[in-house]
Short mmCIF file of N, CA and C and ligand atoms in Angstrom, two decimals:
data_model
loop_
_atom_site.label_atom_id
_atom_site.label_comp_id
_atom_site.label_asym_id
_atom_site.label_seq_id
_atom_site.Cartn_x
_atom_site.Cartn_y
_atom_site.Cartn_z
N UNK D 4 180.10 276.10 118.65
CA UNK D 4 179.97 277.22 119.59
C UNK D 4 178.49 277.56 119.78
N UNK D 5 178.06 277.69 121.03
CA UNK D 5 176.64 277.97 121.24
C UNK D 5 176.32 279.44 120.91
N UNK D 6 175.11 279.64 120.43
CA UNK D 6 174.69 280.98 120.00
C UNK D 6 173.69 281.55 120.98
N UNK D 7 173.90 282.79 121.39
CA UNK D 7 173.00 283.41 122.34
C UNK D 7 171.62 283.57 121.67
N UNK D 8 170.54 283.15 122.35
CA UNK D 8 169.22 283.25 121.71
C UNK D 8 168.71 284.69 121.66
N UNK D 9 167.94 284.96 120.63
CA UNK D 9 167.34 286.28 120.44
C UNK D 9 165.84 286.14 120.69
N UNK D 10 165.34 286.88 121.67
CA UNK D 10 163.90 286.92 121.92
C UNK D 10 163.41 288.24 121.33
N UNK D 11 162.38 288.17 120.49
CA UNK D 11 161.90 289.39 119.84
C UNK D 11 160.39 289.49 119.98
N UNK D 12 159.92 290.73 119.86
CA UNK D 12 158.48 290.93 119.76
C UNK D 12 158.21 291.57 118.40
N UNK D 13 157.14 291.14 117.75
CA UNK D 13 156.76 291.76 116.49
C UNK D 13 155.24 291.80 116.41
N UNK D 14 154.70 292.93 115.95
CA UNK D 14 153.24 293.06 115.82
C UNK D 14 152.80 292.41 114.50
N UNK D 15 151.56 292.58 114.14
CA UNK D 15 151.07 291.92 112.93
C UNK D 15 151.75 292.45 111.66
N UNK D 16 152.31 293.67 111.71
CA UNK D 16 153.04 294.14 110.51
C UNK D 16 154.32 293.34 110.31
N UNK D 17 154.81 292.68 111.38
CA UNK D 17 155.90 291.69 111.31
C UNK D 17 157.23 292.20 110.74
N UNK D 18 157.47 293.52 110.86
CA UNK D 18 158.75 294.06 110.34
C UNK D 18 159.92 293.51 111.16
N UNK D 19 159.79 293.55 112.48
CA UNK D 19 160.84 293.04 113.36
C UNK D 19 160.99 291.53 113.17
N UNK D 20 159.86 290.85 112.96
CA UNK D 20 159.88 289.41 112.75
C UNK D 20 160.67 289.04 111.49
N UNK D 21 160.55 289.89 110.46
CA UNK D 21 161.30 289.60 109.22
C UNK D 21 162.80 289.72 109.46
N UNK D 22 163.19 290.72 110.25
CA UNK D 22 164.62 290.88 110.58
C UNK D 22 165.10 289.67 111.37
N UNK D 23 164.31 289.25 112.36
CA UNK D 23 164.69 288.09 113.19
C UNK D 23 164.83 286.84 112.31
N UNK D 24 163.90 286.68 111.37
CA UNK D 24 163.96 285.51 110.49
C UNK D 24 165.22 285.56 109.61
N UNK D 25 165.60 286.77 109.19
CA UNK D 25 166.83 286.90 108.38
C UNK D 25 168.05 286.52 109.21
N UNK D 26 168.06 286.94 110.48
CA UNK D 26 169.20 286.57 111.34
C UNK D 26 169.26 285.06 111.52
N UNK D 27 168.09 284.44 111.70
CA UNK D 27 168.05 282.99 111.88
C UNK D 27 168.58 282.28 110.63
N UNK D 28 168.21 282.82 109.47
CA UNK D 28 168.67 282.23 108.21
C UNK D 28 170.16 282.43 108.01
N UNK D 29 170.66 283.62 108.39
CA UNK D 29 172.06 283.97 108.14
C UNK D 29 173.02 283.06 108.89
N UNK D 30 172.78 282.86 110.19
CA UNK D 30 173.78 282.10 110.94
C UNK D 30 173.17 281.08 111.90
N UNK D 31 171.91 280.72 111.67
CA UNK D 31 171.29 279.71 112.52
C UNK D 31 171.02 280.20 113.93
N UNK D 32 170.94 281.52 114.10
CA UNK D 32 170.64 282.09 115.42
C UNK D 32 169.29 281.58 115.92
N UNK D 33 169.20 281.05 117.14
CA UNK D 33 167.88 280.68 117.67
C UNK D 33 167.06 281.94 117.97
N UNK D 34 165.87 282.02 117.44
CA UNK D 34 165.01 283.19 117.69
C UNK D 34 163.67 282.72 118.27
N UNK D 35 163.14 283.49 119.22
CA UNK D 35 161.88 283.16 119.89
C UNK D 35 160.97 284.37 119.85
N UNK D 36 159.71 284.12 119.57
CA UNK D 36 158.76 285.22 119.38
C UNK D 36 157.94 285.49 120.64
N UNK D 37 158.12 286.65 121.24
CA UNK D 37 157.42 286.99 122.49
C UNK D 37 155.96 287.37 122.25
N UNK D 38 155.53 287.41 120.99
CA UNK D 38 154.10 287.59 120.71
C UNK D 38 153.35 286.29 121.02
N UNK D 39 154.10 285.18 121.13
CA UNK D 39 153.51 283.88 121.42
C UNK D 39 153.42 283.70 122.95
N UNK D 40 152.19 283.57 123.48
CA UNK D 40 152.02 283.46 124.94
C UNK D 40 152.82 282.30 125.54
N UNK D 41 152.99 281.22 124.81
CA UNK D 41 153.74 280.07 125.32
C UNK D 41 155.21 280.46 125.53
N UNK D 42 155.75 281.28 124.66
CA UNK D 42 157.15 281.72 124.80
C UNK D 42 157.29 282.67 125.98
N UNK D 43 156.31 283.56 126.13
CA UNK D 43 156.35 284.55 127.23
C UNK D 43 156.34 283.89 128.61
N UNK D 44 155.77 282.69 128.68
CA UNK D 44 155.67 281.99 129.96
C UNK D 44 156.98 281.31 130.36
N UNK D 45 157.93 281.19 129.43
CA UNK D 45 159.16 280.45 129.71
C UNK D 45 160.18 281.36 130.39
N UNK D 46 161.29 280.75 130.82
CA UNK D 46 162.42 281.54 131.29
C UNK D 46 163.60 281.26 130.37
N UNK D 47 164.35 282.32 130.07
CA UNK D 47 165.54 282.14 129.22
C UNK D 47 166.50 281.21 129.96
N UNK D 48 167.04 280.20 129.25
CA UNK D 48 167.91 279.22 129.92
C UNK D 48 169.27 279.79 130.30
N UNK D 49 169.63 280.92 129.77
CA UNK D 49 170.94 281.54 130.04
C UNK D 49 170.92 282.94 129.47
N UNK D 50 172.10 283.51 129.16
CA UNK D 50 172.15 284.85 128.61
C UNK D 50 171.29 284.95 127.34
N UNK D 51 170.60 286.07 127.17
CA UNK D 51 169.76 286.25 125.99
C UNK D 51 169.77 287.72 125.58
N UNK D 52 169.39 287.94 124.32
CA UNK D 52 169.34 289.29 123.76
C UNK D 52 167.90 289.59 123.35
N UNK D 53 167.48 290.83 123.64
CA UNK D 53 166.13 291.26 123.27
C UNK D 53 166.17 292.09 121.99
N UNK D 54 165.22 291.81 121.11
CA UNK D 54 165.00 292.66 119.92
C UNK D 54 163.59 293.20 120.02
N UNK D 55 163.45 294.53 120.14
CA UNK D 55 162.12 295.09 120.30
C UNK D 55 161.87 296.32 119.43
N UNK D 56 160.65 296.43 118.89
CA UNK D 56 160.26 297.69 118.25
C UNK D 56 159.80 298.67 119.33
N UNK D 57 159.55 299.92 118.94
CA UNK D 57 158.98 300.94 119.84
C UNK D 57 157.57 301.23 119.38
N UNK D 58 156.67 301.38 120.32
CA UNK D 58 155.30 301.79 119.98
C UNK D 58 154.85 302.94 120.85
N UNK D 59 154.89 304.13 120.29
CA UNK D 59 154.50 305.33 121.02
C UNK D 59 153.07 305.66 120.67
N UNK D 60 152.23 305.76 121.69
CA UNK D 60 150.81 305.95 121.39
C UNK D 60 150.40 307.42 121.33
N UNK D 61 151.22 308.35 121.75
CA UNK D 61 150.79 309.74 121.65
C UNK D 61 151.33 310.63 122.74
N UNK D 62 150.92 310.41 123.99
CA UNK D 62 151.42 311.35 125.00
C UNK D 62 152.77 310.90 125.57
N UNK D 63 153.49 311.86 126.11
CA UNK D 63 154.88 311.64 126.49
C UNK D 63 155.06 310.56 127.55
N UNK D 64 154.01 310.31 128.36
CA UNK D 64 154.15 309.32 129.43
C UNK D 64 153.78 307.91 128.99
N UNK D 65 153.29 307.82 127.78
CA UNK D 65 152.83 306.53 127.25
C UNK D 65 154.02 305.57 127.14
N UNK D 66 153.83 304.31 127.58
CA UNK D 66 154.93 303.35 127.46
C UNK D 66 155.13 302.95 126.01
N UNK D 67 156.36 302.71 125.63
CA UNK D 67 156.65 302.32 124.25
C UNK D 67 157.04 300.86 124.15
N UNK D 68 157.35 300.25 125.28
CA UNK D 68 157.80 298.86 125.24
C UNK D 68 156.57 297.95 125.07
N UNK D 69 156.56 297.09 124.05
CA UNK D 69 155.39 296.25 123.81
C UNK D 69 155.05 295.38 125.03
N UNK D 70 153.74 295.15 125.24
CA UNK D 70 153.27 294.39 126.41
C UNK D 70 153.92 293.01 126.50
N UNK D 71 154.13 292.36 125.36
CA UNK D 71 154.74 291.02 125.37
C UNK D 71 156.14 291.05 125.94
N UNK D 72 156.85 292.14 125.68
CA UNK D 72 158.22 292.28 126.21
C UNK D 72 158.16 292.55 127.71
N UNK D 73 157.24 293.46 128.10
CA UNK D 73 157.12 293.78 129.53
C UNK D 73 156.78 292.54 130.33
N UNK D 74 155.88 291.72 129.78
CA UNK D 74 155.47 290.51 130.49
C UNK D 74 156.66 289.55 130.67
N UNK D 75 157.48 289.37 129.64
CA UNK D 75 158.64 288.47 129.75
C UNK D 75 159.64 289.01 130.78
N UNK D 76 159.74 290.34 130.85
CA UNK D 76 160.70 290.96 131.76
C UNK D 76 160.20 291.02 133.21
N UNK D 77 158.97 290.58 133.43
CA UNK D 77 158.49 290.52 134.81
C UNK D 77 159.23 289.45 135.60
N UNK D 78 159.75 288.46 134.92
CA UNK D 78 160.52 287.41 135.60
C UNK D 78 161.89 287.96 136.01
N UNK D 79 162.22 287.92 137.32
CA UNK D 79 163.52 288.41 137.77
C UNK D 79 164.67 287.65 137.10
N UNK D 80 164.46 286.35 136.84
CA UNK D 80 165.50 285.55 136.18
C UNK D 80 165.75 286.08 134.76
N UNK D 81 164.68 286.35 134.03
CA UNK D 81 164.84 286.88 132.68
C UNK D 81 165.52 288.25 132.71
N UNK D 82 165.16 289.07 133.69
CA UNK D 82 165.80 290.41 133.79
C UNK D 82 167.29 290.27 134.04
N UNK D 83 167.63 289.33 134.94
CA UNK D 83 169.06 289.13 135.26
C UNK D 83 169.84 288.64 134.05
N UNK D 84 169.22 287.76 133.28
CA UNK D 84 169.96 287.11 132.18
C UNK D 84 169.99 287.93 130.89
N UNK D 85 169.24 289.00 130.84
CA UNK D 85 169.27 289.87 129.65
C UNK D 85 170.65 290.52 129.54
N UNK D 86 171.31 290.35 128.37
CA UNK D 86 172.67 290.92 128.28
C UNK D 86 172.77 292.06 127.26
N UNK D 87 171.78 292.24 126.41
CA UNK D 87 171.88 293.34 125.45
C UNK D 87 170.56 293.52 124.71
N UNK D 88 170.45 294.69 124.06
CA UNK D 88 169.18 295.07 123.45
C UNK D 88 169.42 295.54 122.01
N UNK D 89 168.53 295.09 121.13
CA UNK D 89 168.54 295.55 119.74
C UNK D 89 167.20 296.23 119.48
N UNK D 90 167.20 297.36 118.79
CA UNK D 90 165.96 298.10 118.56
C UNK D 90 165.58 298.18 117.09
N UNK D 91 164.26 298.03 116.85
CA UNK D 91 163.70 298.29 115.53
C UNK D 91 162.80 299.51 115.67
N UNK D 92 162.97 300.52 114.81
CA UNK D 92 162.15 301.73 114.93
C UNK D 92 161.98 302.41 113.59
N UNK D 93 161.55 303.66 113.68
CA UNK D 93 161.30 304.44 112.47
C UNK D 93 161.67 305.89 112.78
N UNK D 94 162.60 306.46 112.02
CA UNK D 94 163.09 307.82 112.29
C UNK D 94 162.01 308.88 112.19
N UNK D 95 160.89 308.55 111.55
CA UNK D 95 159.78 309.51 111.48
C UNK D 95 159.28 309.89 112.88
N UNK D 96 159.59 309.06 113.88
CA UNK D 96 159.13 309.34 115.24
C UNK D 96 160.04 310.29 116.00
N UNK D 97 161.01 310.87 115.30
CA UNK D 97 161.84 311.96 115.83
C UNK D 97 162.51 311.61 117.15
N UNK D 98 162.22 312.41 118.20
CA UNK D 98 162.90 312.19 119.49
C UNK D 98 162.51 310.85 120.10
N UNK D 99 161.44 310.26 119.62
CA UNK D 99 161.02 308.96 120.16
C UNK D 99 161.63 307.80 119.39
N UNK D 100 162.52 308.12 118.41
CA UNK D 100 163.16 307.04 117.66
C UNK D 100 163.82 306.08 118.65
N UNK D 101 163.47 304.81 118.56
CA UNK D 101 164.04 303.74 119.40
C UNK D 101 163.80 303.99 120.90
N UNK D 102 162.71 304.68 121.21
CA UNK D 102 162.46 305.03 122.62
C UNK D 102 162.39 303.80 123.52
N UNK D 103 161.75 302.73 123.07
CA UNK D 103 161.58 301.54 123.91
C UNK D 103 162.94 300.92 124.23
N UNK D 104 163.74 300.68 123.20
CA UNK D 104 165.05 300.04 123.40
C UNK D 104 165.94 300.94 124.27
N UNK D 105 165.90 302.25 123.99
CA UNK D 105 166.80 303.16 124.72
C UNK D 105 166.38 303.33 126.18
N UNK D 106 165.08 303.42 126.43
CA UNK D 106 164.62 303.55 127.82
C UNK D 106 164.96 302.30 128.61
N UNK D 107 164.75 301.15 127.98
CA UNK D 107 165.05 299.89 128.68
C UNK D 107 166.55 299.77 128.95
N UNK D 108 167.37 300.20 128.00
CA UNK D 108 168.82 300.14 128.19
C UNK D 108 169.21 301.00 129.39
N UNK D 109 168.61 302.17 129.48
CA UNK D 109 168.93 303.07 130.58
C UNK D 109 168.51 302.47 131.93
N UNK D 110 167.29 301.92 131.93
CA UNK D 110 166.76 301.38 133.17
C UNK D 110 167.50 300.12 133.62
N UNK D 111 167.87 299.28 132.65
CA UNK D 111 168.45 297.97 133.01
C UNK D 111 169.97 298.01 133.09
N UNK D 112 170.59 299.06 132.53
CA UNK D 112 172.05 299.11 132.50
C UNK D 112 172.64 298.20 131.43
N UNK D 113 171.81 297.63 130.57
CA UNK D 113 172.31 296.76 129.49
C UNK D 113 172.54 297.60 128.24
N UNK D 114 173.54 297.23 127.42
CA UNK D 114 173.85 298.05 126.25
C UNK D 114 172.90 297.85 125.07
N UNK D 115 172.77 298.90 124.26
CA UNK D 115 172.14 298.76 122.95
C UNK D 115 173.20 298.18 122.03
N UNK D 116 172.93 297.03 121.45
CA UNK D 116 173.92 296.38 120.59
C UNK D 116 173.81 296.85 119.16
N UNK D 117 172.57 297.18 118.73
CA UNK D 117 172.34 297.55 117.33
C UNK D 117 170.96 298.16 117.20
N UNK D 118 170.83 299.09 116.25
CA UNK D 118 169.51 299.69 115.95
C UNK D 118 169.31 299.72 114.44
N UNK D 119 168.09 299.51 114.01
CA UNK D 119 167.79 299.59 112.58
C UNK D 119 166.35 300.09 112.42
N UNK D 120 166.00 300.46 111.18
CA UNK D 120 164.64 300.91 110.90
C UNK D 120 163.83 299.79 110.24
N UNK D 121 162.57 299.71 110.63
CA UNK D 121 161.58 298.81 110.01
C UNK D 121 162.09 297.37 110.02
N UNK D 122 162.23 296.73 108.84
CA UNK D 122 162.74 295.36 108.87
C UNK D 122 164.23 295.30 108.53
N UNK D 123 164.89 296.48 108.46
CA UNK D 123 166.33 296.52 108.21
C UNK D 123 166.69 296.20 106.77
N UNK D 124 167.94 296.49 106.43
CA UNK D 124 168.45 296.16 105.09
C UNK D 124 169.29 294.90 105.19
N UNK D 125 169.70 294.38 104.05
CA UNK D 125 170.58 293.20 104.06
C UNK D 125 171.87 293.53 104.79
N UNK D 126 172.34 294.78 104.64
CA UNK D 126 173.56 295.20 105.32
C UNK D 126 173.34 295.23 106.85
N UNK D 127 172.17 295.71 107.27
CA UNK D 127 171.85 295.71 108.71
C UNK D 127 171.91 294.29 109.27
N UNK D 128 171.33 293.35 108.53
CA UNK D 128 171.32 291.96 109.00
C UNK D 128 172.75 291.45 109.14
N UNK D 129 173.58 291.73 108.15
CA UNK D 129 174.97 291.25 108.19
C UNK D 129 175.73 291.89 109.35
N UNK D 130 175.54 293.19 109.56
CA UNK D 130 176.25 293.87 110.66
C UNK D 130 175.80 293.34 112.01
N UNK D 131 174.50 293.15 112.15
CA UNK D 131 173.96 292.66 113.42
C UNK D 131 174.42 291.21 113.67
N UNK D 132 174.44 290.40 112.62
CA UNK D 132 174.90 289.01 112.77
C UNK D 132 176.35 289.00 113.25
N UNK D 133 177.17 289.92 112.75
CA UNK D 133 178.58 289.98 113.15
C UNK D 133 178.70 290.39 114.62
N UNK D 134 177.88 291.34 115.05
CA UNK D 134 177.90 291.79 116.46
C UNK D 134 177.51 290.63 117.38
N UNK D 135 176.48 289.89 116.99
CA UNK D 135 176.03 288.77 117.81
C UNK D 135 177.07 287.64 117.81
N UNK D 136 177.76 287.47 116.70
CA UNK D 136 178.81 286.43 116.64
C UNK D 136 179.95 286.79 117.59
N UNK D 137 180.30 288.09 117.68
CA UNK D 137 181.33 288.53 118.64
C UNK D 137 180.89 288.24 120.07
N UNK D 138 179.61 288.48 120.31
CA UNK D 138 179.05 288.23 121.65
C UNK D 138 179.13 286.73 121.98
N UNK D 139 178.76 285.88 121.01
CA UNK D 139 178.85 284.42 121.20
C UNK D 139 180.28 284.04 121.58
N UNK D 140 181.24 284.60 120.84
CA UNK D 140 182.66 284.24 121.07
C UNK D 140 183.07 284.65 122.48
N UNK D 141 182.65 285.84 122.91
CA UNK D 141 183.01 286.31 124.25
C UNK D 141 182.37 285.43 125.32
N UNK D 142 181.11 285.05 125.11
CA UNK D 142 180.41 284.23 126.10
C UNK D 142 181.01 282.83 126.17
N UNK D 143 181.35 282.27 125.01
CA UNK D 143 181.92 280.92 124.99
C UNK D 143 183.32 280.91 125.62
N UNK D 144 184.05 282.01 125.43
CA UNK D 144 185.41 282.09 126.00
C UNK D 144 185.37 282.15 127.52
N UNK D 145 184.28 282.72 128.05
CA UNK D 145 184.22 282.88 129.52
C UNK D 145 183.54 281.69 130.20
N UNK D 146 183.16 280.68 129.40
CA UNK D 146 182.48 279.51 130.01
C UNK D 146 183.44 278.71 130.89
C1 FMN U 211 151.45 303.34 116.30
C2 FMN U 211 152.93 303.25 116.05
C3 FMN U 211 153.80 303.88 116.95
C4 FMN U 211 155.19 303.83 116.74
N1 FMN U 211 156.03 304.47 117.61
C5 FMN U 211 157.38 304.48 117.37
C6 FMN U 211 158.28 305.18 118.24
O1 FMN U 211 157.91 305.81 119.23
N2 FMN U 211 159.61 305.14 117.93
C7 FMN U 211 160.11 304.46 116.86
O2 FMN U 211 161.31 304.46 116.65
N3 FMN U 211 159.28 303.77 116.03
C8 FMN U 211 157.95 303.78 116.26
N4 FMN U 211 157.10 303.08 115.42
C9 FMN U 211 157.68 302.31 114.32
C10 FMN U 211 157.81 300.83 114.65
O3 FMN U 211 158.55 300.63 115.84
C11 FMN U 211 158.56 300.14 113.51
O4 FMN U 211 157.80 300.25 112.33
C12 FMN U 211 158.84 298.66 113.81
O5 FMN U 211 159.66 298.15 112.77
C13 FMN U 211 157.55 297.86 113.89
O6 FMN U 211 157.87 296.50 114.10
P1 FMN U 211 156.77 295.33 113.96
O7 FMN U 211 156.16 295.43 112.59
O8 FMN U 211 157.56 294.09 114.13
O9 FMN U 211 155.78 295.52 115.06
C14 FMN U 211 155.71 303.13 115.62
C15 FMN U 211 154.82 302.47 114.73
C16 FMN U 211 153.46 302.54 114.93
C17 FMN U 211 152.55 301.83 113.95
#
Protein backbone atom coordinates (compact mmCIF):
# COMPACT_ATOMS: atom_id res chain seq x y z
CA UNK A 1 0.00 0.00 0.00
CA UNK A 2 1.45 3.38 -0.94
CA UNK A 3 2.07 5.87 1.84
CA UNK A 4 1.18 9.53 1.54
CA UNK A 5 4.42 11.57 1.73
CA UNK A 6 4.99 14.02 4.56
CA UNK A 7 6.65 17.32 3.68
CA UNK A 8 7.94 19.13 6.75
CA UNK A 9 9.87 22.23 7.64
CA UNK A 10 12.24 22.31 10.59
CA UNK A 11 14.61 25.05 11.76
CA UNK A 12 18.09 24.42 13.13
CA UNK A 13 16.62 23.36 16.50
CA UNK A 14 15.24 20.40 14.45
CA UNK A 15 12.38 19.54 16.86
CA UNK A 16 9.92 18.99 14.00
CA UNK A 17 12.63 17.13 12.08
CA UNK A 18 13.03 14.68 14.97
CA UNK A 19 9.30 13.94 14.92
CA UNK A 20 9.39 13.43 11.13
CA UNK A 21 12.36 11.08 11.50
CA UNK A 22 10.46 9.09 14.14
CA UNK A 23 7.49 8.74 11.78
CA UNK A 24 9.81 7.57 9.01
CA UNK A 25 11.33 4.99 11.36
CA UNK A 26 7.96 3.83 12.69
CA UNK A 27 6.28 2.89 9.44
CA UNK A 28 8.60 3.80 6.57
CA UNK A 29 6.68 7.02 5.86
CA UNK A 30 8.45 9.00 3.10
CA UNK A 31 9.44 12.38 4.55
CA UNK A 32 10.87 15.40 2.70
CA UNK A 33 12.51 18.42 4.27
CA UNK A 34 11.30 21.81 2.97
CA UNK A 35 14.34 23.49 4.54
CA UNK A 36 16.22 21.95 1.58
CA UNK A 37 15.99 24.31 -1.45
CA UNK A 38 16.10 21.33 -3.84
CA UNK A 39 12.95 19.88 -2.21
CA UNK A 40 11.16 23.25 -2.28
CA UNK A 41 11.66 23.42 -6.05
CA UNK A 42 9.84 20.12 -6.68
CA UNK A 43 6.13 19.41 -7.02
CA UNK A 44 4.40 16.79 -4.90
CA UNK A 45 3.65 13.83 -7.20
CA UNK A 46 0.20 13.32 -5.65
CA UNK A 47 -1.64 13.87 -2.36
CA UNK A 48 0.69 15.04 0.43
CA UNK A 49 0.57 16.10 4.07
CA UNK A 50 2.31 19.13 5.54
CA UNK A 51 4.00 19.14 8.95
CA UNK A 52 4.89 22.64 10.08
CA UNK A 53 6.00 24.45 13.24
CA UNK A 54 4.74 27.98 14.04
CA UNK A 55 7.09 30.94 14.31
CA UNK A 56 5.56 34.08 15.75
CA UNK A 57 7.92 37.01 15.70
CA UNK A 58 6.04 39.43 17.93
CA UNK A 59 3.32 41.56 16.44
CA UNK A 60 -0.12 40.20 15.66
CA UNK A 61 0.21 40.65 11.89
CA UNK A 62 3.50 38.80 11.69
CA UNK A 63 3.30 35.62 9.58
CA UNK A 64 3.90 32.39 11.46
CA UNK A 65 4.21 30.02 8.52
CA UNK A 66 7.91 29.33 7.82
CA UNK A 67 9.25 30.79 4.54
CA UNK A 68 10.17 27.32 3.23
CA UNK A 69 6.56 26.23 3.56
CA UNK A 70 5.20 29.40 1.95
CA UNK A 71 7.57 28.94 -0.97
CA UNK A 72 6.44 25.31 -1.56
CA UNK A 73 2.81 26.42 -1.40
CA UNK A 74 3.34 29.02 -4.11
CA UNK A 75 2.90 26.20 -6.62
CA UNK A 76 -0.82 25.87 -7.48
CA UNK A 77 -0.27 22.12 -8.02
CA UNK A 78 1.16 21.72 -4.52
CA UNK A 79 -1.72 23.75 -3.05
CA UNK A 80 -4.26 21.56 -4.83
CA UNK A 81 -2.63 18.32 -3.74
CA UNK A 82 -2.27 19.24 -0.07
CA UNK A 83 -4.74 17.05 1.83
CA UNK A 84 -4.02 17.70 5.50
CA UNK A 85 -1.88 19.54 8.01
CA UNK A 86 0.03 18.51 11.12
CA UNK A 87 1.32 21.16 13.54
CA UNK A 88 4.31 21.33 15.87
CA UNK A 89 4.14 24.12 18.46
CA UNK A 90 4.61 25.15 22.05
CA UNK A 91 1.74 25.95 24.44
CA UNK A 92 3.83 28.74 25.99
CA UNK A 93 2.73 30.81 22.98
CA UNK A 94 -0.83 30.92 24.34
CA UNK A 95 -3.37 32.09 21.76
CA UNK A 96 -0.73 31.66 19.07
CA UNK A 97 -0.34 27.95 19.85
CA UNK A 98 -0.24 26.21 16.44
CA UNK A 99 -1.07 29.51 14.74
CA UNK A 100 0.66 28.57 11.45
CA UNK A 101 -1.05 25.19 11.05
CA UNK A 102 -4.43 26.56 12.14
CA UNK A 103 -4.34 29.66 9.92
CA UNK A 104 -3.33 27.57 6.92
CA UNK A 105 -6.11 25.06 7.64
CA UNK A 106 -8.62 27.88 7.71
CA UNK A 107 -7.33 29.47 4.54
CA UNK A 108 -6.94 26.24 2.55
CA UNK A 109 -10.00 24.37 3.85
CA UNK A 110 -7.75 21.38 4.65
CA UNK A 111 -8.09 19.64 8.03
CA UNK A 112 -5.65 19.63 10.92
CA UNK A 113 -4.84 15.94 11.27
CA UNK A 114 -2.73 16.14 14.44
CA UNK A 115 -0.97 18.61 16.73
CA UNK A 116 1.90 18.09 19.16
CA UNK A 117 4.43 20.13 21.13
CA UNK A 118 8.14 20.43 20.31
CA UNK A 119 9.38 17.06 19.01
CA UNK A 120 6.40 15.14 20.44
CA UNK A 121 6.34 12.09 22.70
CA UNK A 122 6.57 8.45 21.68
CA UNK A 123 2.79 8.32 22.15
CA UNK A 124 2.35 11.31 19.81
CA UNK A 125 4.39 9.53 17.15
CA UNK A 126 2.30 6.36 17.49
CA UNK A 127 -1.01 8.28 17.36
CA UNK A 128 0.08 10.32 14.35
CA UNK A 129 1.37 7.20 12.54
CA UNK A 130 -2.07 5.59 13.06
CA UNK A 131 -3.87 8.67 11.67
CA UNK A 132 -1.63 8.68 8.59
CA UNK A 133 -2.13 4.93 8.12
CA UNK A 134 -5.92 5.51 8.07
CA UNK A 135 -5.39 8.20 5.46
CA UNK A 136 -3.25 5.82 3.35
CA UNK A 137 -6.01 3.19 3.52
CA UNK A 138 -8.67 5.71 2.44
CA UNK A 139 -6.53 6.99 -0.44
CA UNK A 140 -5.63 3.50 -1.65
CA UNK A 141 -9.29 2.42 -1.50
CA UNK A 142 -10.32 5.32 -3.73
CA UNK A 143 -7.63 4.63 -6.36
C1 LIG B 1 10.93 32.65 17.93
C2 LIG B 1 9.95 31.52 18.13
C3 LIG B 1 8.60 31.76 17.89
C4 LIG B 1 7.66 30.73 18.09
N1 LIG B 1 6.32 30.98 17.88
C5 LIG B 1 5.40 30.00 18.14
C6 LIG B 1 4.00 30.25 17.97
O1 LIG B 1 3.54 31.33 17.60
N2 LIG B 1 3.14 29.22 18.24
C7 LIG B 1 3.55 27.99 18.64
O2 LIG B 1 2.73 27.11 18.87
N3 LIG B 1 4.88 27.72 18.80
C8 LIG B 1 5.79 28.70 18.56
N4 LIG B 1 7.14 28.43 18.71
C9 LIG B 1 7.55 27.08 19.08
C10 LIG B 1 8.00 26.25 17.88
O3 LIG B 1 7.00 26.20 16.88
C11 LIG B 1 8.26 24.81 18.35
O4 LIG B 1 9.31 24.82 19.28
C12 LIG B 1 8.61 23.88 17.18
O5 LIG B 1 8.68 22.56 17.68
C13 LIG B 1 9.94 24.27 16.54
O6 LIG B 1 10.23 23.34 15.51
P1 LIG B 1 11.68 23.27 14.82
O7 LIG B 1 12.71 23.09 15.90
O8 LIG B 1 11.59 22.10 13.93
O9 LIG B 1 11.86 24.55 14.05
C14 LIG B 1 8.09 29.45 18.52
C15 LIG B 1 9.47 29.21 18.73
C16 LIG B 1 10.39 30.22 18.55
C17 LIG B 1 11.85 29.92 18.81
